[in-house]
Coordinates of C-alpha atoms in Angstrom, one line a residue:
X1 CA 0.0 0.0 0.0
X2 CA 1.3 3.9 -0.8
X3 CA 1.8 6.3 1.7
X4 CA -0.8 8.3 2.4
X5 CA -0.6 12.3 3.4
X6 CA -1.0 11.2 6.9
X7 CA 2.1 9.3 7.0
X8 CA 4.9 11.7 4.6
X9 CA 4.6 15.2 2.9
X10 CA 5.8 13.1 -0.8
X11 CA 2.4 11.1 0.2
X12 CA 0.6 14.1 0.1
X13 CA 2.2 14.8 -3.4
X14 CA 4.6 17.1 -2.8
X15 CA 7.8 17.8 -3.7
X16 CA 9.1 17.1 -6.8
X17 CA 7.0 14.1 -8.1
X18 CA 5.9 12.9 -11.6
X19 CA 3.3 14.2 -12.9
X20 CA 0.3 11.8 -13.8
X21 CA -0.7 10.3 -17.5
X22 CA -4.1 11.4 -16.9
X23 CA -4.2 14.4 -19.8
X24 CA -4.0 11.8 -21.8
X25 CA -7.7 11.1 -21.4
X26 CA -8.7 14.7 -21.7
X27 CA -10.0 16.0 -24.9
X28 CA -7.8 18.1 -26.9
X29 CA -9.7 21.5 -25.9
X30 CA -11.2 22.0 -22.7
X31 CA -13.3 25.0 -22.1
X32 CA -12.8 25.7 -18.2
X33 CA -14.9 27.1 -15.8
X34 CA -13.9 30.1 -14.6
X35 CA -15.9 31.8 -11.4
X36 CA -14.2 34.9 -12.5
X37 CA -16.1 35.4 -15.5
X38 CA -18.9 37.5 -15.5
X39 CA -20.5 34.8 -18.2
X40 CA -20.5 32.3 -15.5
X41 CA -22.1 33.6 -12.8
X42 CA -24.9 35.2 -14.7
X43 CA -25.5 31.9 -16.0
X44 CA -25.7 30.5 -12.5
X45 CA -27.8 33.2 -10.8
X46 CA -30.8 31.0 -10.1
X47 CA -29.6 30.4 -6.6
X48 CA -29.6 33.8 -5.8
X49 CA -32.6 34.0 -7.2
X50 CA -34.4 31.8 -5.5
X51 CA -33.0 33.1 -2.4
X52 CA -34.5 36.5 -2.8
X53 CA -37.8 35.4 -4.3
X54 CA -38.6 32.0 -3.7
X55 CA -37.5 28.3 -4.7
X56 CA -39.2 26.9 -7.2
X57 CA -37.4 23.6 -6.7
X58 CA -40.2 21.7 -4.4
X59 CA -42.8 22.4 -7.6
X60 CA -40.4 22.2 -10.4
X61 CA -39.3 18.6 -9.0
X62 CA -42.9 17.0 -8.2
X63 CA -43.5 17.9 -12.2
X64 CA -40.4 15.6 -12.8
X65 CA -41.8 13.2 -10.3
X66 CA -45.0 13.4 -12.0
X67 CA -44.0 12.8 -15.8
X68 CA -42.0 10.2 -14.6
X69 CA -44.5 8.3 -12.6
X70 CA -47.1 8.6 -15.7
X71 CA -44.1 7.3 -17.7
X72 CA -44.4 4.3 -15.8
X73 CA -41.5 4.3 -12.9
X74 CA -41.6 2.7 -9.7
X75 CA -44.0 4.4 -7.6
X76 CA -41.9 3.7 -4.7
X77 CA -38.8 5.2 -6.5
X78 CA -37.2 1.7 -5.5
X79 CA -34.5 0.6 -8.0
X80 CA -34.0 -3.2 -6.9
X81 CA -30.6 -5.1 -7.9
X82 CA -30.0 -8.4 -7.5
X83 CA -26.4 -7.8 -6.1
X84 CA -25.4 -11.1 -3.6
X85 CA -24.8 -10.2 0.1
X86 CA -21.3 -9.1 -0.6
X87 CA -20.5 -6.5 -3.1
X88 CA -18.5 -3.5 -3.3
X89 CA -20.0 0.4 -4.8
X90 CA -18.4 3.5 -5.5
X91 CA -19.1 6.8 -4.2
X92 CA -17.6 10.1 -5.9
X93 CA -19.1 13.7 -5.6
X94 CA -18.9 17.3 -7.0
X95 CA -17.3 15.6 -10.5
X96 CA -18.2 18.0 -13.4
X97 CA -15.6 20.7 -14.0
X98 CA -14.1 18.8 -16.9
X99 CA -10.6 20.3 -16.2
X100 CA -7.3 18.5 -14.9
X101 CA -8.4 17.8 -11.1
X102 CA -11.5 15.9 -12.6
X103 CA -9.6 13.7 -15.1
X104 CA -6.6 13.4 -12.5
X105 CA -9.3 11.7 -10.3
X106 CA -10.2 8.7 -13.1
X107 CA -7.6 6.9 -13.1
X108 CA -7.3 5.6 -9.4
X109 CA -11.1 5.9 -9.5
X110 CA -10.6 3.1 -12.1
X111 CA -8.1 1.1 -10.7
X112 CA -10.3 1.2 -7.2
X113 CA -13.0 0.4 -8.7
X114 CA -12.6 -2.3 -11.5
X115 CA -14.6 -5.2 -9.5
X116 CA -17.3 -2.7 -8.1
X117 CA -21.3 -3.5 -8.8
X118 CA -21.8 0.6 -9.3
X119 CA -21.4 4.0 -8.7
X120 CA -23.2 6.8 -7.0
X121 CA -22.6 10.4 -8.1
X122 CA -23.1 12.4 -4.8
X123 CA -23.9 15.9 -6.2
X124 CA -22.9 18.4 -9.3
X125 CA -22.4 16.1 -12.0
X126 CA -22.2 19.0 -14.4
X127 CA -20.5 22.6 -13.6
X128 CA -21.5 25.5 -13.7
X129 CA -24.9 25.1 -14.3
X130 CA -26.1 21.4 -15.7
X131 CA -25.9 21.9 -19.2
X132 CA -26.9 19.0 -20.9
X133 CA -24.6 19.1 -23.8
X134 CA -21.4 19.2 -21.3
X135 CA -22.2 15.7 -20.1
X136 CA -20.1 14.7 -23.1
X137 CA -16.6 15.7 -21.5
X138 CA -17.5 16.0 -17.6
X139 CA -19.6 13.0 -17.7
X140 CA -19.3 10.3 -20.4
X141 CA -16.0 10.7 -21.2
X142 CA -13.9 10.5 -17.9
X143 CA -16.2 7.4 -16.9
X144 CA -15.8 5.8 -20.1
X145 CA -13.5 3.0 -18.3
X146 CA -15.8 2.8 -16.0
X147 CA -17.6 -0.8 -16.7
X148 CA -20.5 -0.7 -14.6
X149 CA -24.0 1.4 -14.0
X150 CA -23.7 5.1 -12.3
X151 CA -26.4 6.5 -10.5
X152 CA -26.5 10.1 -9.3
X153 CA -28.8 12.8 -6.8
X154 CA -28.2 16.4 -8.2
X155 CA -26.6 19.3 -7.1
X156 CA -27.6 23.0 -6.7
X157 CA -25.4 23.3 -10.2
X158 CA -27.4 20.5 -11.6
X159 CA -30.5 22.4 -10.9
X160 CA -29.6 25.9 -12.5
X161 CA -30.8 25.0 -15.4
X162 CA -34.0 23.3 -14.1
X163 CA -32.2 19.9 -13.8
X164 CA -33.4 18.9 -17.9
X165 CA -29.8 18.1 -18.7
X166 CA -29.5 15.7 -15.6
X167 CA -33.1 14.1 -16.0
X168 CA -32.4 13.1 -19.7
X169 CA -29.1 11.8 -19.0
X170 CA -30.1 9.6 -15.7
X171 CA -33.5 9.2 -15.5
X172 CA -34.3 7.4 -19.7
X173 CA -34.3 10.4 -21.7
X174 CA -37.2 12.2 -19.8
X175 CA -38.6 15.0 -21.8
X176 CA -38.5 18.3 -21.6
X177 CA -41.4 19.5 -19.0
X178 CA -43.6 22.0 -20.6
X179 CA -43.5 25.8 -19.2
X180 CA -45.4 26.0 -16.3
X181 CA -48.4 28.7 -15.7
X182 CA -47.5 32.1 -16.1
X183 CA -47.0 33.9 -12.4
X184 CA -49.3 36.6 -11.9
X185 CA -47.6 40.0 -12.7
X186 CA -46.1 41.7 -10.5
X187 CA -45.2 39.6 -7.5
X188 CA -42.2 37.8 -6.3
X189 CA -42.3 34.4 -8.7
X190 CA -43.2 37.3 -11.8
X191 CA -40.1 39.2 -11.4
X192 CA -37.9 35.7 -10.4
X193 CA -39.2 34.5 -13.9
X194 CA -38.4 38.0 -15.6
X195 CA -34.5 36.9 -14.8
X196 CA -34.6 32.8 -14.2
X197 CA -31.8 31.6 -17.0
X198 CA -33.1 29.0 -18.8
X199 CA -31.1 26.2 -20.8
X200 CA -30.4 27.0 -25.0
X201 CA -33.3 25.1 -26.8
X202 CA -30.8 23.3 -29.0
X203 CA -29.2 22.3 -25.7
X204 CA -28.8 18.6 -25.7
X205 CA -28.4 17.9 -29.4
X206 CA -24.9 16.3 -29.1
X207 CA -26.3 14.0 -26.1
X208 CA -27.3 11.0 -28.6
X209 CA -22.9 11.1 -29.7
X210 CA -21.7 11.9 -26.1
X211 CA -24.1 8.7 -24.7
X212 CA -22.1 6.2 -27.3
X213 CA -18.7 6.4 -24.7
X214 CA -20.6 4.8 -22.2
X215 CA -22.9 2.6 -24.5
X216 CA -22.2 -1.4 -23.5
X217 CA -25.0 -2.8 -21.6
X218 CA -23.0 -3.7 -18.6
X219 CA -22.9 0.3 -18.1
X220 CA -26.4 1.6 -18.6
X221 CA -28.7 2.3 -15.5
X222 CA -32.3 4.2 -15.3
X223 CA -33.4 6.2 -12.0
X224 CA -36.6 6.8 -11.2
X225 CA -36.4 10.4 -10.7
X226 CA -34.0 12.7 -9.0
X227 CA -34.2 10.7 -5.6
X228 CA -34.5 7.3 -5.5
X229 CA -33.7 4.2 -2.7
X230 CA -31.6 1.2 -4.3
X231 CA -31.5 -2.1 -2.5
X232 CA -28.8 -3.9 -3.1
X233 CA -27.5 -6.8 -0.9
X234 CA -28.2 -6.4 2.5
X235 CA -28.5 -2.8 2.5
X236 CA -30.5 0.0 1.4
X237 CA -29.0 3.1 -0.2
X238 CA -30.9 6.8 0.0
X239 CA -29.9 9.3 -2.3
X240 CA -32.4 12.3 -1.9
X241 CA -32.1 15.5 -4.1
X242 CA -31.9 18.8 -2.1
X243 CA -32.2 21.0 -4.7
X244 CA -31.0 24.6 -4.9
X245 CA -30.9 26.0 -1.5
X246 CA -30.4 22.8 0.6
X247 CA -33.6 21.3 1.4
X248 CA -36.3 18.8 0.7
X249 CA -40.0 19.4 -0.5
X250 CA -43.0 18.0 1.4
X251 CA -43.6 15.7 -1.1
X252 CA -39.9 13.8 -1.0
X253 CA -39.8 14.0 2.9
X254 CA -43.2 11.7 3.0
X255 CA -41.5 9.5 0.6
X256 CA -38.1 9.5 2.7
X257 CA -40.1 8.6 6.1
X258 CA -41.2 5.7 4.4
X259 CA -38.4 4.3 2.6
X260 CA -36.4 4.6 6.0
X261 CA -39.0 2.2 7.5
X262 CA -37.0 -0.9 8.8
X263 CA -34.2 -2.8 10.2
X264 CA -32.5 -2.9 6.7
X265 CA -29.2 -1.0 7.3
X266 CA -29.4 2.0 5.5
X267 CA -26.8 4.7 3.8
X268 CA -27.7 7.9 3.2
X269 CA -26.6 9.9 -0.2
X270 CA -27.6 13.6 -0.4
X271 CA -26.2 16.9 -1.9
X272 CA -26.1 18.7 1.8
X273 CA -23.6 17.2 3.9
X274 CA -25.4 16.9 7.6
X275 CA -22.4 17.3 9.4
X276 CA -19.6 19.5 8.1
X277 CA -16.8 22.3 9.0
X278 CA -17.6 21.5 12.5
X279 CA -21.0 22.1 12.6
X280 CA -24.3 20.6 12.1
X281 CA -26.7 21.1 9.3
X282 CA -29.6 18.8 9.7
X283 CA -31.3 19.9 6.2
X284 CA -34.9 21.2 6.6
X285 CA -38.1 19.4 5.3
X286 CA -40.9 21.5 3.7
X287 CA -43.5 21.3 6.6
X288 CA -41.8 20.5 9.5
X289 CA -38.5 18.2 10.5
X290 CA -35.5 17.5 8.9
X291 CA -33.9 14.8 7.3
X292 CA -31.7 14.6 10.9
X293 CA -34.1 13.4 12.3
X294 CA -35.1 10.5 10.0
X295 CA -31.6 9.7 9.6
X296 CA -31.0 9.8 13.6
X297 CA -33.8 7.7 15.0
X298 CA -32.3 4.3 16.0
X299 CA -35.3 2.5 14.4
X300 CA -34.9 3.7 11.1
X301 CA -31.1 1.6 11.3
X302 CA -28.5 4.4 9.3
X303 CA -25.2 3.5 9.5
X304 CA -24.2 6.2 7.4
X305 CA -24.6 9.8 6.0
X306 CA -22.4 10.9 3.0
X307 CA -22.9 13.8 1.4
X308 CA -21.4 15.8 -1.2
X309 CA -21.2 19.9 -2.1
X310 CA -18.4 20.4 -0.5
X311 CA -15.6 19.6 -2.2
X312 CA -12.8 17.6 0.4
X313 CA -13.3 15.0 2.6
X314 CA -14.2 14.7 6.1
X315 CA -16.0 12.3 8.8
X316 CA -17.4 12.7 12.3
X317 CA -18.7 9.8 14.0
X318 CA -21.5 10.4 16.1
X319 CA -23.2 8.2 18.7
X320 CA -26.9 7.6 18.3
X321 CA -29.4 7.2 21.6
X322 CA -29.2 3.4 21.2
X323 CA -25.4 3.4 21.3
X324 CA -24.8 2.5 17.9
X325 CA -22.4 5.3 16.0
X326 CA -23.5 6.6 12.9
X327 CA -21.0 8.0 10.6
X328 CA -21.7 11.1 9.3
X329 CA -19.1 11.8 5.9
X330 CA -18.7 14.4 3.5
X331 CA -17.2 13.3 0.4
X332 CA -17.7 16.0 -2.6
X333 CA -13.5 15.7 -3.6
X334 CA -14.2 14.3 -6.9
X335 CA -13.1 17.0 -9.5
X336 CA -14.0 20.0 -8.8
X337 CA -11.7 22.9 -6.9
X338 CA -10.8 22.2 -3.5
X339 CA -12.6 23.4 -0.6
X340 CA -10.4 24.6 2.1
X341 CA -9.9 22.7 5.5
X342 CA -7.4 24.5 7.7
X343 CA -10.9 26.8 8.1
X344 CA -12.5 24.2 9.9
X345 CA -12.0 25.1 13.7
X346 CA -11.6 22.5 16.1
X347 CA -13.9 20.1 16.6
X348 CA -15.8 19.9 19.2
X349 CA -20.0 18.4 18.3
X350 CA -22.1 15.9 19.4
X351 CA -19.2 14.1 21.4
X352 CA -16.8 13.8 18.0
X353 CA -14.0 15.8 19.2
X354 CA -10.3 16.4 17.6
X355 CA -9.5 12.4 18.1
X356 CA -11.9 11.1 16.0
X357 CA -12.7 13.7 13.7
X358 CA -11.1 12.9 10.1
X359 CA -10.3 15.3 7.1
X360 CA -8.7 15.2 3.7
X361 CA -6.7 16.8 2.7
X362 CA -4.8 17.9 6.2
X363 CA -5.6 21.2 7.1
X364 CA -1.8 22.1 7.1
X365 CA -1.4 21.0 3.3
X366 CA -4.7 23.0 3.0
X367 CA -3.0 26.1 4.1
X368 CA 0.1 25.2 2.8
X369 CA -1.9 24.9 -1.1
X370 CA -3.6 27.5 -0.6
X371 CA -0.6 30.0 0.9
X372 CA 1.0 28.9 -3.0
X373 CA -2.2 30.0 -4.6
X374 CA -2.5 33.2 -3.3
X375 CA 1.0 33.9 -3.6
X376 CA 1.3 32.9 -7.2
X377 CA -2.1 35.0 -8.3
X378 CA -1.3 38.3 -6.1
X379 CA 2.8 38.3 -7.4
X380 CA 3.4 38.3 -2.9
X381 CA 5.7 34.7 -3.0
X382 CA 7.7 35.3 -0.5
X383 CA 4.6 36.6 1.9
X384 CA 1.9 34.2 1.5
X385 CA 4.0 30.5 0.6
X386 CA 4.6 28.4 2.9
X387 CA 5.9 25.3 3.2
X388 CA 4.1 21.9 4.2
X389 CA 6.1 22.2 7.3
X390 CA 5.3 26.0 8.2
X391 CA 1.8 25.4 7.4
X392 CA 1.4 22.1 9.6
X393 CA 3.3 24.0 12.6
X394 CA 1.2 27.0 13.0
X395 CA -2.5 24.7 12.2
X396 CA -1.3 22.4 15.5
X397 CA -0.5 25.6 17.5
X398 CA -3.8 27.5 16.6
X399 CA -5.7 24.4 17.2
X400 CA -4.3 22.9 20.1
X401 CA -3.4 20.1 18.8
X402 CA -0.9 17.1 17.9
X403 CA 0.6 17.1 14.2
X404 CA -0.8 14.2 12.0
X405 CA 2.3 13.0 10.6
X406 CA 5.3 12.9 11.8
X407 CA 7.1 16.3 11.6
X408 CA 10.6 16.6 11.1
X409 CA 12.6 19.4 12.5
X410 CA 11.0 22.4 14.7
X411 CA 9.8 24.8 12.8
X412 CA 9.9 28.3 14.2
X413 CA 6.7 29.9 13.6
X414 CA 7.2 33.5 12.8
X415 CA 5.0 36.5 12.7
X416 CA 4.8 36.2 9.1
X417 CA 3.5 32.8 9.1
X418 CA 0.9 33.4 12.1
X419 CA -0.3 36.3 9.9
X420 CA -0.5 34.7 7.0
X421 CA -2.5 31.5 8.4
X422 CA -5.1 34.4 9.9
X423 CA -5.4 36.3 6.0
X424 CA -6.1 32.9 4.8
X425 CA -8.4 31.9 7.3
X426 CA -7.3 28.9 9.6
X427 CA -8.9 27.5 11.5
X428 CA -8.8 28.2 15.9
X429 CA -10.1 26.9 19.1
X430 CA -13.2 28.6 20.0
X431 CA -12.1 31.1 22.5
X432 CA -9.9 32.2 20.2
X433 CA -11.5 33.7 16.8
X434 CA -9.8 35.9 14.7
X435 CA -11.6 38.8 13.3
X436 CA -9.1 39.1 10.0
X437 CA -9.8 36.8 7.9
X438 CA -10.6 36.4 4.0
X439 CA -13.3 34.6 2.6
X440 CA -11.5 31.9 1.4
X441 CA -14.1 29.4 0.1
X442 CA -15.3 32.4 -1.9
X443 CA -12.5 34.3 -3.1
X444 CA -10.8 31.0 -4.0
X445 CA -14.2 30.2 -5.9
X446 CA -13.3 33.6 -7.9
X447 CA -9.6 33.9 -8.6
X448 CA -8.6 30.2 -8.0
X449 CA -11.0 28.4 -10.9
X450 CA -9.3 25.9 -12.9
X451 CA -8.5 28.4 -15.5
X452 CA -5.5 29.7 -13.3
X453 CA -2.1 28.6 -14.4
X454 CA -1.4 28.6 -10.6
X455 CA -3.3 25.3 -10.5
X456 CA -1.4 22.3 -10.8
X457 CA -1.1 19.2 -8.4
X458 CA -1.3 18.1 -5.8
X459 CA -4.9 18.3 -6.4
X460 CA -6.0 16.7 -3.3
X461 CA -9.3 15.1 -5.0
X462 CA -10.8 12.2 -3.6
X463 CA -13.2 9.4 -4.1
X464 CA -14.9 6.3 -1.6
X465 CA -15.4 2.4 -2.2
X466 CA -17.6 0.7 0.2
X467 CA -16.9 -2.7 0.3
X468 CA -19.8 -4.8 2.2
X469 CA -20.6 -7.6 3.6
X470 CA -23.2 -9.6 5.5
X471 CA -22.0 -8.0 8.9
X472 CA -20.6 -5.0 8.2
X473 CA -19.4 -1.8 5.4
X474 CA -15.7 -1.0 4.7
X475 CA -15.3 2.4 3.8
X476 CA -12.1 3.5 2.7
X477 CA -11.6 7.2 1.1
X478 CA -8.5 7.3 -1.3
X479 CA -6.4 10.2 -2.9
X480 CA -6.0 11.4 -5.9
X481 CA -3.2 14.4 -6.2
X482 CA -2.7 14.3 -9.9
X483 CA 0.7 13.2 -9.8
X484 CA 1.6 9.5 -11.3
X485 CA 2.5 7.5 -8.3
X486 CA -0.8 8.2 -6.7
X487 CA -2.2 7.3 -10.2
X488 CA -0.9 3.7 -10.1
X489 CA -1.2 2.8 -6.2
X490 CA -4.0 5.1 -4.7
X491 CA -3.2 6.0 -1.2
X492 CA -5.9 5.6 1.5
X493 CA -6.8 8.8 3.6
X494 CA -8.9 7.3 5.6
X495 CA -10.6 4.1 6.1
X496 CA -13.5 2.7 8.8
X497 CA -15.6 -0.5 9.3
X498 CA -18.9 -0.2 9.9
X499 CA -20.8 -2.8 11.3
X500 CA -24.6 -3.5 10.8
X501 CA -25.6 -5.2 13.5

């Protein structure tokens, strides 16, 4: 087995390593997203618009429920496989920026998961905004290799274009829903569909080409809608679709009470990780509860909770009222940028503290990538980089807390280094907050998008194989940094057993 990050810095992927053979997959011109461009975020302006003036996710989705029901799908949005007791899936979320941290992901996604029944894509298959003629190179083509079925719950970036581009691709060719009734003029929804983007009408033409990379029968699957249970073995997997803002219509919340009925051990899959940066997010339900609570209540048997959006890797376990622990992951490294983790503060929730908390990648090679990024894009080198070392050092002293690898010689943190780690947001124990920080996961959104030439591994991407069994779920989360020996021998970040009993 390769070293991980969490045993040696050259684990992690620094230092002068090879870089990987995966541009050789790419296709010979890749139009990047850039969250600079002025293009792009007009395009994806629905959230905010649906912030201001109401979601129109709950309706728009119970339309797609609706045609898909009359086109005769399982009422009960079950999809049964007849997978024997022990099998092994794949999990990989926020996928579809079609750049170099994408593709760098594929090949140890492949390798990991050559003998796996399926996949599940947890969130964003298509940046920025779902575009169904984009599923050629962020979709069909990276997973070309991949010789089994994929599933998939959107994202919010799925749904900024109404979620047509996803529905044709994963749930058999569904059909364009007709416009819906004219708003009255006027009020909120009038002046939301006065600025709403829409998709191209002569978006989707080159699906029928793009579908023939993944076209062998072993590969093909059809979903039910946008959320769907799958039993498979002895377990049930959940995927629900939270839409733009991060929460579930009335209409999927019934259904989720009832498929969580039962002793079958359950995994959840949703776009709005439930635990994450420290804190808890137990995602509302239209009408009253949250999915928390279904996913919480010892009779409804969860033994897991993955999510995706935000783009690393992290896991809390959490102890339930009968004793059992319930692990709560995020898991939305699969391609796109990388969300920062030296801003998560320490952990301290529902009795996960510092010692069992887990995160990729470590938040001092977080600060440490992000200290070159911001020193590369504002021309300030010598102020902002810092090395692996000089990041890890001053993330154990703001934290309180033990280095995760071995360090090697003391490292004296200057004044320099403590203020860059505050610019650049690191994380602190809670008494101690600092007040100066940048918006990290926001300005790196902006000047950091793929389209920087300051962007080149170690990506720090990541993907999940469960491997299960009668008694019990192996989860392992392994690296992908974009450089070749992590290519040929993915290194595992982080790996648990879960039992089900």
């Amino acid at each position: 087995m390769s070293e991980s990050s969490r045993d040696t810095p050259e684990g992690a992927g620094w230092g002068t390593a090879e870089r990987g053979a995966y541009q050789q997959l790419m296709p010979s011109h890749v139009e990047k997203v850039s969250w600079l461009s002025p293009k792009t975020l007009w395009a994806a302006r629905n959230g905010v618009l649906a912030s201001w003036f109401g979601d129109p996710t709950g309706s728009t989705r119970g339309r797609w429920v609706a045609q898909r029901a009359e086109a005769g799908a399982a009422a009960d949005k079950v999809i049964r496989r007849d997978d024997p007791d022990t099998f092994s899936f794949m999990v990989i979320g926020d996928t579809g920026e079609g750049d170099d941290p994408q593709y760098a992901v594929v090949p140890g996604f492949l390798k990991a998961g050559q003998d796996t029944a399926f996949a599940v894509v947890a969130s964003d298959v298509i940046y920025p905004v779902g575009t169904a003629d984009d599923y050629e190179t962020k979709f069909f083509r990276p997973y070309q290799g991949y010789p089994a079925p994929i599933y998939a719950i959107p994202g919010n970036h799925d749904w900024y274009e109404g979620l047509g581009g996803f529905m044709r691709v994963f749930c058999d060719d569904a059909p364009a829903l007709p416009a819906p009734k004219a708003p009255r003029p006027l009020t909120r929804a009038w002046l939301r569909s006065l600025l709403w983007h829409r998709p191209s009408p002569s978006d989707g033409e080159r699906l029928d080409k793009a579908r023939e990379l993944r076209s062998s029968p072993v590969q093909q699957a059809v979903q039910p809608g946008p959320y769907w249970a799958i039993d498979a073995g002895p377990v049930r997997i959940i995927g629900i679709d939270t839409g733009l803002l991060g929460t579930i219509d009335a209409e999927q919340g019934a259904w989720l009470r009832e498929v969580a009925k039962g002793t079958t051990p359950k995994i959840l899959i949703t776009g709005s990780p439930l635990y994450v940066d420290g804190e808890h997010h137990p995602c509302a339900i239209e009408g009253g509860g949250t999915v928390d609570d279904i996913v919480s209540d010892p009779a409804h048997h969860f033994v897991a909770a993955i999510g995706g959006d935000i783009h690393n890797y992290q896991r809390y376990p959490v102890q339930l009222a009968d004793g059992r622990t319930l692990q709560y992951v995020v898991s939305g490294g699969g391609g796109a940028f990388m969300h920062a983790t030296h801003t998560v503060p320490r952990v301290d929730i529902a009795d996960v503290t510092e010692q069992n908390f887990r995160c990729y990648p470590l938040r001092g090679d977080s600060l440490a990538f992000y200290s070159r990024l911001y020193g590369r894009r504002l021309h300030l080198r010598r102020f902002f980089t810092l090395t692996e070392a000089e990041a890890s050092a001053v993330i154990c002293k703001r934290l309180g807390i033990p280095p995760t690898r071995t360090p090697g010689p003391p490292v004296r943190i200057t004044r320099r280094i403590r203020l860059v780690a505050s610019l650049l947001g690191a994380g602190s124990r809670p008494d101690r907050r600092s007040r100066f920080r940048l918006p990290v996961r926001k300005i790196y959104t902006q000047l950091f998008s793929p389209s920087s030439v300051t962007y080149s591994p170690p990506f720090f991407k990541c993907f999940l194989r469960l491997d299960v069994t009668p008694d019990a779920i192996r989860l392992r989360c392994f690296a992908a940094t974009g450089n070749h020996a992590q290519e040929i021998d993915p290194p595992v970040e982080d790996e648990i057993t879960i039992p089900l009993h």
